[in-house]
Steps between C-alpha positions, in 0.01 A plus 500: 500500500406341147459184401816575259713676714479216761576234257810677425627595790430168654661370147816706552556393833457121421697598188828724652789662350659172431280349281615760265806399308828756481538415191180577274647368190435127647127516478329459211320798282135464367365635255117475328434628132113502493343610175181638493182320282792298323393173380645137471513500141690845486837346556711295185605281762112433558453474107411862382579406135668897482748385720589867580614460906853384433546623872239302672567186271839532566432533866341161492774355331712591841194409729263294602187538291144449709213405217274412765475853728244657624394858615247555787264693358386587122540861595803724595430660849399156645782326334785738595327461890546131520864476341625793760311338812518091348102488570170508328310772440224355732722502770733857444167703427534528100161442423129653501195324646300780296406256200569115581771346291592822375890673417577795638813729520646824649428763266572847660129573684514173713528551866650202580882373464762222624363419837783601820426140594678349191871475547669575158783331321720792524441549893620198566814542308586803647494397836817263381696759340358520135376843335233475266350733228216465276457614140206611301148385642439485838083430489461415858325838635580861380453661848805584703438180733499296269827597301812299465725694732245366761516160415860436523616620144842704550431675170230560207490658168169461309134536573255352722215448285470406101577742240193614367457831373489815451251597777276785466681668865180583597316097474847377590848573540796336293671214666761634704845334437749482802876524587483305872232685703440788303351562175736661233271573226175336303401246274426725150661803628868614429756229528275149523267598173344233348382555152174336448546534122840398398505274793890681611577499857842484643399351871606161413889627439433697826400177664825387361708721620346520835614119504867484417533857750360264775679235431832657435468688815411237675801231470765831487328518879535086567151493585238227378190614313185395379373692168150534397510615159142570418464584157129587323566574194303215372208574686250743274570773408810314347829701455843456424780751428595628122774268403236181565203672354400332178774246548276188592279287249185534754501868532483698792481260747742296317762821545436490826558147599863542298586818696418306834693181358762766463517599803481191694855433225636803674416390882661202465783626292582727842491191749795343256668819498543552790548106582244481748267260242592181686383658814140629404204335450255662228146382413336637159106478533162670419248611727226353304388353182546708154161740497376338150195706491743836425515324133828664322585642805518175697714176549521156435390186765622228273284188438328600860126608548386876565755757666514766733181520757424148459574153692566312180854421457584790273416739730720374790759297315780705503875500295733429754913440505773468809803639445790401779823458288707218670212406706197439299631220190492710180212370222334285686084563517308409852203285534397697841188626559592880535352804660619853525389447879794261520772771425412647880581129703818461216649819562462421900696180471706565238651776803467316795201692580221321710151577387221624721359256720198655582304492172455261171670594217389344138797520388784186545922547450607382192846469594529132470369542156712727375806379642430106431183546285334256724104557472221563824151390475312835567096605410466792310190756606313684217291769672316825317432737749313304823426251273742132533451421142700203408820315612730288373663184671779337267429483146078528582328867530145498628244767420256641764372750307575683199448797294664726265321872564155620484313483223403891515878541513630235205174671298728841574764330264718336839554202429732290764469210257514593141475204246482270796143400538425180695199383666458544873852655599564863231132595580370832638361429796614301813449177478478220796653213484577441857280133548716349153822738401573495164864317490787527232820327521775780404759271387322386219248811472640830483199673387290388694267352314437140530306416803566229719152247532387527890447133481865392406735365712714778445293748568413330839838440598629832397195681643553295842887729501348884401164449777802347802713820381196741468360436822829510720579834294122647649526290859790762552422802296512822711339754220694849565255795510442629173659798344382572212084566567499854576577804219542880586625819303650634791789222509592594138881576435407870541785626714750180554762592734751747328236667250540782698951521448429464124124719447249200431283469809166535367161572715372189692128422448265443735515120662211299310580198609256226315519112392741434186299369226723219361393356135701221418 
């Protein structure tokens, strides 16, 4: 017997038929709106000067707004791991000890995925009664093992890697995109084209749709759910559908950021129509920090350093609003240090459902916060890859080591860091700074750019808090085995299961399985 499947039947039995309620209505829904690569800055609420999310800003003015959330990763596979299983990458596997201190992902070739061992969000709801479903990108492992239905998602519609594309079939198939457990068709191909030139694409109103269907059919049955509505449209290669093309002051990417404010309008229009708002809890996030080296095609981190793939705070500072009508007091903005890991322990007690016992999680319930807006001391964690790069502790962050990218890379014309120069922290090569951190206070230093003096009082007091944090954190770290080392052709979405129903199994190459090379 597994590992899994004796956790759950010994969790069923503890568990039992009466801890689920008759009536399903009583428990509260969840749902999570992660973008993809959007940054702080993109939203008006956040102080885009466009101001073109009426949606999102609007959904702040009913909510709880978090300034001060974080992701757990600069980079989306690693990210999406940790809010689904409320722990680090260095614990759930999401990371490479290829390269030290470097970011890694699941593109389609990696032999690797979300280890049996972690126990998923969406598990543990469903062993209480809730069904779940997940929409757009999966990114946890493309083989069959690894796919949602076998993680405790009810449900999928989307794909489980990122849309790039179009593959040359015979270098590498198009992503597959799947209906549940089988795949219905192809990124490129037929009915989920993306048009690299115009930029048209009509899988965000498909995402859309998918949403309102589930949740429709979901209270007509009585039954709680938790919705994962995964949208990538502002991941590159940005899209958006017709009407929104051309619509935004900040071009493509701009269109797509107001068709996905648009749709998050129409989610939330649903849970009021059907008057099941006051009894659903939805989270709007990002997975990482706005990817500023994509230049037009890329977001906006606000008055924070860097983006997406680094540990400076725009590449894990992340725009994040609560929405609980009757529950969470409308307007108000938290102080609480946030992390998408924290969504896993809220959801949990928010529905009376205990949380494993026999692992840490990162993550801590922010139910008291959003119900009283009371604030909990917690560290935050700032890892790249294998690599602990910083933490915070209050309003102090602490730098072990930084970089940007290589220099070979940044000469390439990637640049993690444009117009952002400063000495010792945006360089291009990893830097130590392990025997005197470089300290910022955030509160008064956004950017990130006015150091702290090691011999200052508060530098000594604050850097007394991050090393007591830091060395707890690695007295009790358990690193999970890594997942994402080892490449091979052979694991490519060739024939995904139900190629064969619709004609689009294509020939499996031999296995060459070999070390991922991982550049950032």
């Amino acid at each position: 017997m597994s590992f899994r499947t004796l956790y759950f039947t010994i969790l069923s039995f503890q568990v039992g038929i009466l801890a689920i309620p008759r009536d399903f209505n009583e428990k509260t829904n969840f749902v999570i709106l992660l973008m993809d690569d959007m940054g702080w800055g993109d939203l008006g609420v956040f102080g885009d000067p466009a101001k073109q999310t009426p949606n999102l800003d609007q959904m702040a003015t009913e909510g709880l707004l978090f300034p001060d959330f974080y992701t757990a990763n600069p980079i989306c596979s690693p990210s999406r791991a940790s809010l689904l299983s409320g722990r680090l990458p260095i614990r759930n596997g999401f990371y490479t000890t290829n390269q030290r201190g470097h970011n890694s992902y699941a593109p389609q070739n990696i032999d690797g995925g979300i280890s049996d061992y972690e126990i998923l969000l969406p598990e543990l709801l469903k062993e209480h009664g809730y069904r779940s479903k997940i929409i757009g990108k999966w990114h946890l492992g493309q083989q069959p093992q690894y796919l949602p239905h076998n993680h405790g998602f009810d449900e999928f519609f989307g794909a489980p890697n990122c849309h790039f594309g179009p593959n040359d079939p015979k270098d590498a198939p198009n992503i597959p995109v799947y209906k549940d457990a089988k795949m219905v068709g192809r990124y490129y191909e037929g009915d989920f084209n993306i048009n690299l030139e115009s930029g048209e694409s009509n899988l965000t109103q498909r995402f859309i749709e998918e949403g309102i269907e589930f949740i429709e059919s979901q209270t007509k049955k009585g039954q709680p759910f938790f919705l994962y509505w995964a949208a990538d449209a502002s991941h590159i290669p940005v899209y958006a559908s017709k009407p929104f093309l051309g619509k935004s002051t900040r071009g493509h990417y701009g269109d797509a950021v107001m068709e996905l404010d648009y749709g998050v309008g129409q989610i939330l229009s649903t849970l009021k129509r059907l008057g099941i708002a006051e009894n659903t809890l939805v989270f709007f996030s990002s997975d990482n920090g706005a990817a500023t080296y994509n230049k037009l095609n890329g977001g906006s981190n606000g008055p924070f350093l860097c983006g997406k793939e680094t540990t400076f705070e725009g590449g894990f500072r992340e725009p994040t609003i609560a929405w609980w009508p009757g529950k969470v007091a409308a307007g108000k903005v938290s102080d609480q240090i946030g992390s998408l890991m924290d969504l896993y322990a809220t959801f949990l007690d928010v529905a009376g459902i205990p949380a494993p016992k026999d692992r840490i999680l990162d993550g801590i319930s922010l139910k008291s916060t959003l119900l009283n807006n009371t604030l909990i001391d917690r560290p935050i964690f700032y890892y790249r890859g294998d690599l602990l790069m910083a933490a915070r502790v209050g309003q102090h962050k602490a730098h072990f080591w930084t970089w940007a990218n290589d220099l070979w890379e940044y000469k390439q014309g990637m640049d993690f860091c444009p117009g952002q120069w400063l000495e010792n922290m945006t360089v291009h090569h990893q830097e130590d700074h392990t025997t005197q951190p470089l300290l910022f206070d955030l509160a008064r230093d956004y950017g990130e750019k006015y150091q702290i003096k090691p011999h200052s009082t508060e530098y000594k007091e604050a850097m007394k808090k991050i090393n007591t944090a830091v060395k707890e954190h690695l007295e009790r770290l358990k690193k999970g085995e890594p997942q994402l080392n080892f490449c091979d052709p052979a694991v490519m979405n060739w024939a995904p299961p139900g190629c064969r129903e619709i004609g689009q199994c294509l020939p499996v190459p031999p296995s060459n399985r070999t070390l991922c090379f991982w550049p950032h």
